Amino acid sequence: MAKEIKKVVLAYSGGLDTSIIIPWLKENYNNCEVIAVSGDVGQGTELDGLEEKAIKTGASKLYIEDLKKEFIEEYVYPTVQAGAVYENRYLLGTSFARPIIAKRIAEIALKEGADAICHGCTGKGNDQVRFELAIKRYAPDMQIIAPWRIWDIKSRDQEIDYAEAHNIPLKINRETNYSKDKNLWHLSHEGLDLEDPANEPQYNKPGFLELGVSPEMAPDKPTYVTIHFEKGIPTAVDGVEMDGPALVGKLNELGGANGIGLADLVENRLVGMKSRGVYETPGGTILYHAHDVLETITLDKETARIKQYLSIKFADIVYNGQWFTPLREALSAFVTETQKTVTGDVKLKLYKGNIINAGVTSPNTLYDEEVATFDEDDVYDQKDSAGFINLFGLPIKVRAKLEQKRGGSIE
């Protein structure tokens, strides 16, 4: 098998896993050519010096693909519109970043005539599934190499040993070796002391949080922000129109400064185990909240209820890496239809980790003050409710009377 593989395209981040994979591939596949591909979904400074590092460790070249706008507007926004949150807390920051990266890697692998695609995902994680399902969609005949499933390295400490033996520079050390994933939407933290759910995250420890501050360290004065939506898509912050990356970046700045968007949870991974992670998603938390508020006045009850049910399934689909499936496309079509009326402005107050509603307006509002008022009105006859209750409660009444007739109990 090794002789058949002459060119490999590697999903490359420059982190610990993929840094050692380049020399490992060359050692184990007859000095094959390794082409590194990095999908830029907002990692920021993590991409600095990446080309030099990739080539120095044995890659023939590095592609850095700017995917930020497509990521936010074609993957993140549809998920926000769906109201999809995994297990009530996780805003899917890593989950929907993987399919877009894997799709681009598959496209480059086909263009380069590669024999295989390689990724650095562990055999315990969700990302291996997300990457490989996308590859199966866009390069169904491509061989996939997953070193964590076949090599002799068993831990991150052993990875560091390998890196040191091969003179591969690393930005981490053994004491601060959290497993992190960063993009424009979020930052995740796993490993070390976080592996024990009994341990409180060290939010105030210097260097732990990167996108903001803890609620305790946030200002004593609240920040107000107004977000405008067009058909469920956020288009402006405080009256300034922005594209997806700029808008999320602005909300990250405002949310982070006010301690918004910290989530500490034990989640159920797709592969069957539970894992503990700490997530920073300041801008995303604000957007989900604002979108939910706007829908309260722009969606009718039954549409909102069905959408809420389906949001759980939508979140599972995204989490499980099934973005490129007919079901996800069908659910997105439903969601898009529901968003036709979701236009308006949401004003929020950000204060020490809290998001407080401060007003919502929409030209498509279904809220009628004349109907809802406690004052006198001419559009609602309160006597009508008696007949409604008689019909609504009829099954309860019939059951009770039959139980009485039979001498039984309704307890």
CSV table of N, CA, C and O in Angstrom, one decimal, residues 9 11 37-39 41 65 67 70-71 74-75 95-111 117 129-140 142 321 323-324 328-329:
chain,number,residue,atom,x,y,z
A,9,VAL,N,-2.4,14.8,0.3
A,9,VAL,CA,-2.8,16.2,0.7
A,9,VAL,C,-3.2,16.1,2.2
A,9,VAL,O,-4.0,15.3,2.6
A,11,ALA,N,-4.6,17.9,5.7
A,11,ALA,CA,-5.3,18.9,6.4
A,11,ALA,C,-4.4,19.5,7.5
A,11,ALA,O,-4.1,18.8,8.5
A,37,VAL,N,-2.6,21.8,3.3
A,37,VAL,CA,-3.7,22.7,3.1
A,37,VAL,C,-4.3,23.2,4.4
A,37,VAL,O,-4.7,22.4,5.3
A,38,SER,N,-4.3,24.5,4.5
A,38,SER,CA,-4.9,25.1,5.7
A,38,SER,C,-6.2,25.9,5.3
A,38,SER,O,-6.1,26.8,4.4
A,39,GLY,N,-7.3,25.7,5.9
A,39,GLY,CA,-8.5,26.4,5.6
A,39,GLY,C,-8.6,27.6,6.6
A,39,GLY,O,-8.7,27.3,7.8
A,41,VAL,N,-10.5,29.8,8.6
A,41,VAL,CA,-11.8,30.1,9.0
A,41,VAL,C,-11.8,31.1,10.2
A,41,VAL,O,-12.7,31.2,11.0
A,65,GLU,N,-6.3,28.7,2.3
A,65,GLU,CA,-7.5,29.1,1.6
A,65,GLU,C,-8.3,30.0,2.5
A,65,GLU,O,-8.7,29.6,3.6
A,67,LEU,N,-11.5,31.1,3.7
A,67,LEU,CA,-12.9,30.6,3.7
A,67,LEU,C,-13.8,31.3,4.7
A,67,LEU,O,-14.9,30.9,4.9
A,70,GLU,N,-17.4,32.6,3.4
A,70,GLU,CA,-18.2,31.5,3.1
A,70,GLU,C,-18.6,30.7,4.4
A,70,GLU,O,-19.7,30.3,4.5
A,71,PHE,N,-17.6,30.6,5.3
A,71,PHE,CA,-17.9,29.9,6.5
A,71,PHE,C,-19.0,30.5,7.3
A,71,PHE,O,-20.0,29.9,7.7
A,74,GLU,N,-22.5,30.9,4.8
A,74,GLU,CA,-23.1,29.8,4.2
A,74,GLU,C,-23.2,28.6,5.2
A,74,GLU,O,-23.9,27.6,4.9
A,75,TYR,N,-22.5,28.6,6.3
A,75,TYR,CA,-22.5,27.5,7.3
A,75,TYR,C,-23.1,28.0,8.6
A,75,TYR,O,-24.0,27.4,9.2
A,95,SER,N,-17.9,22.2,14.9
A,95,SER,CA,-18.7,21.2,14.1
A,95,SER,C,-18.9,21.8,12.7
A,95,SER,O,-18.7,21.0,11.7
A,96,PHE,N,-19.4,23.0,12.5
A,96,PHE,CA,-19.7,23.5,11.2
A,96,PHE,C,-18.5,24.1,10.5
A,96,PHE,O,-18.5,24.4,9.3
A,97,ALA,N,-17.3,24.1,11.2
A,97,ALA,CA,-16.1,24.6,10.5
A,97,ALA,C,-15.4,23.4,9.7
A,97,ALA,O,-14.7,23.6,8.8
A,98,ARG,N,-15.6,22.2,10.2
A,98,ARG,CA,-15.0,21.0,9.5
A,98,ARG,C,-15.4,20.8,8.1
A,98,ARG,O,-14.6,20.5,7.2
A,99,PRO,N,-16.7,20.7,7.8
A,99,PRO,CA,-17.2,20.4,6.5
A,99,PRO,C,-16.6,21.3,5.4
A,99,PRO,O,-16.2,20.9,4.3
A,100,ILE,N,-16.6,22.6,5.7
A,100,ILE,CA,-16.1,23.6,4.7
A,100,ILE,C,-14.6,23.4,4.4
A,100,ILE,O,-14.2,23.5,3.3
A,101,ILE,N,-13.9,23.1,5.5
A,101,ILE,CA,-12.4,22.9,5.3
A,101,ILE,C,-12.2,21.6,4.5
A,101,ILE,O,-11.4,21.5,3.6
A,102,ALA,N,-12.9,20.5,4.9
A,102,ALA,CA,-12.7,19.2,4.3
A,102,ALA,C,-13.1,19.3,2.8
A,102,ALA,O,-12.5,18.6,1.9
A,103,LYS,N,-14.2,20.0,2.5
A,103,LYS,CA,-14.6,20.2,1.1
A,103,LYS,C,-13.5,20.8,0.3
A,103,LYS,O,-13.2,20.3,-0.8
A,104,ARG,N,-12.9,21.8,0.8
A,104,ARG,CA,-11.8,22.5,0.0
A,104,ARG,C,-10.6,21.6,-0.1
A,104,ARG,O,-9.9,21.6,-1.2
A,105,ILE,N,-10.3,20.8,0.9
A,105,ILE,CA,-9.2,19.9,0.9
A,105,ILE,C,-9.4,18.9,-0.2
A,105,ILE,O,-8.5,18.5,-1.0
A,106,ALA,N,-10.6,18.3,-0.3
A,106,ALA,CA,-11.0,17.3,-1.3
A,106,ALA,C,-10.8,17.9,-2.7
A,106,ALA,O,-10.3,17.3,-3.6
A,107,GLU,N,-11.3,19.2,-2.9
A,107,GLU,CA,-11.2,19.8,-4.2
A,107,GLU,C,-9.7,20.0,-4.6
A,107,GLU,O,-9.3,19.7,-5.8
A,108,ILE,N,-8.8,20.4,-3.7
A,108,ILE,CA,-7.4,20.5,-4.0
A,108,ILE,C,-6.8,19.2,-4.2
A,108,ILE,O,-5.9,19.0,-5.1
A,109,ALA,N,-7.1,18.2,-3.5
A,109,ALA,CA,-6.6,16.8,-3.7
A,109,ALA,C,-6.9,16.3,-5.1
A,109,ALA,O,-6.0,15.7,-5.8
A,110,LEU,N,-8.1,16.6,-5.5
A,110,LEU,CA,-8.5,16.1,-6.9
A,110,LEU,C,-7.7,16.9,-7.9
A,110,LEU,O,-7.2,16.4,-8.9
A,111,LYS,N,-7.6,18.2,-7.7
A,111,LYS,CA,-6.8,19.1,-8.6
A,111,LYS,C,-5.3,18.7,-8.7
A,111,LYS,O,-4.7,18.7,-9.8
A,117,ILE,N,-5.8,11.6,1.1
A,117,ILE,CA,-5.9,12.7,2.0
A,117,ILE,C,-5.7,12.3,3.4
A,117,ILE,O,-6.1,11.2,3.8
A,129,VAL,N,-15.0,12.0,11.9
A,129,VAL,CA,-16.2,11.7,11.1
A,129,VAL,C,-16.6,12.9,10.2
A,129,VAL,O,-16.9,12.7,9.1
A,130,ARG,N,-16.5,14.1,10.8
A,130,ARG,CA,-16.9,15.3,10.0
A,130,ARG,C,-16.0,15.5,8.8
A,130,ARG,O,-16.5,15.8,7.7
A,131,PHE,N,-14.7,15.3,8.9
A,131,PHE,CA,-13.8,15.4,7.8
A,131,PHE,C,-14.1,14.3,6.8
A,131,PHE,O,-14.2,14.6,5.6
A,132,GLU,N,-14.2,13.1,7.2
A,132,GLU,CA,-14.3,12.0,6.3
A,132,GLU,C,-15.7,11.9,5.5
A,132,GLU,O,-15.7,11.5,4.4
A,133,LEU,N,-16.7,12.4,6.2
A,133,LEU,CA,-18.0,12.4,5.5
A,133,LEU,C,-18.0,13.4,4.4
A,133,LEU,O,-18.6,13.2,3.3
A,134,ALA,N,-17.3,14.6,4.6
A,134,ALA,CA,-17.2,15.6,3.6
A,134,ALA,C,-16.3,15.1,2.4
A,134,ALA,O,-16.6,15.3,1.3
A,135,ILE,N,-15.3,14.4,2.8
A,135,ILE,CA,-14.4,13.8,1.7
A,135,ILE,C,-15.1,12.8,0.9
A,135,ILE,O,-15.0,12.8,-0.3
A,136,LYS,N,-15.9,12.0,1.6
A,136,LYS,CA,-16.7,11.0,0.8
A,136,LYS,C,-17.7,11.6,-0.1
A,136,LYS,O,-18.0,11.1,-1.2
A,137,ARG,N,-18.2,12.8,0.2
A,137,ARG,CA,-19.1,13.5,-0.7
A,137,ARG,C,-18.4,14.1,-1.9
A,137,ARG,O,-18.9,14.1,-3.0
A,138,TYR,N,-17.2,14.7,-1.7
A,138,TYR,CA,-16.5,15.4,-2.8
A,138,TYR,C,-15.4,14.6,-3.5
A,138,TYR,O,-15.0,15.0,-4.6
A,139,ALA,N,-14.9,13.6,-2.8
A,139,ALA,CA,-13.8,12.8,-3.4
A,139,ALA,C,-14.1,11.3,-2.9
A,139,ALA,O,-13.3,10.8,-2.2
A,140,PRO,N,-15.2,10.7,-3.4
A,140,PRO,CA,-15.6,9.4,-2.9
A,140,PRO,C,-14.6,8.3,-3.0
A,140,PRO,O,-14.7,7.3,-2.3
A,142,MET,N,-11.3,8.7,-2.9
A,142,MET,CA,-10.0,9.0,-2.4
A,142,MET,C,-9.6,8.2,-1.1
A,142,MET,O,-10.5,8.0,-0.2
A,321,GLY,N,-21.5,15.9,11.6
A,321,GLY,CA,-20.7,16.0,10.3
A,321,GLY,C,-21.6,15.7,9.1
A,321,GLY,O,-21.0,15.4,8.0
A,323,TRP,N,-23.4,17.6,7.1
A,323,TRP,CA,-23.8,18.8,6.5
A,323,TRP,C,-24.2,18.6,5.0
A,323,TRP,O,-25.2,19.1,4.5
A,324,PHE,N,-23.4,17.8,4.3
A,324,PHE,CA,-23.6,17.5,2.9
A,324,PHE,C,-24.6,16.3,2.7
A,324,PHE,O,-24.2,15.3,2.1
A,328,ARG,N,-30.1,17.5,5.6
A,328,ARG,CA,-29.7,18.9,6.0
A,328,ARG,C,-30.2,19.9,5.0
A,328,ARG,O,-30.7,21.0,5.4
A,329,GLU,N,-30.1,19.6,3.8
A,329,GLU,CA,-30.6,20.6,2.7
A,329,GLU,C,-32.1,20.8,2.8
A,329,GLU,O,-32.5,21.9,2.7
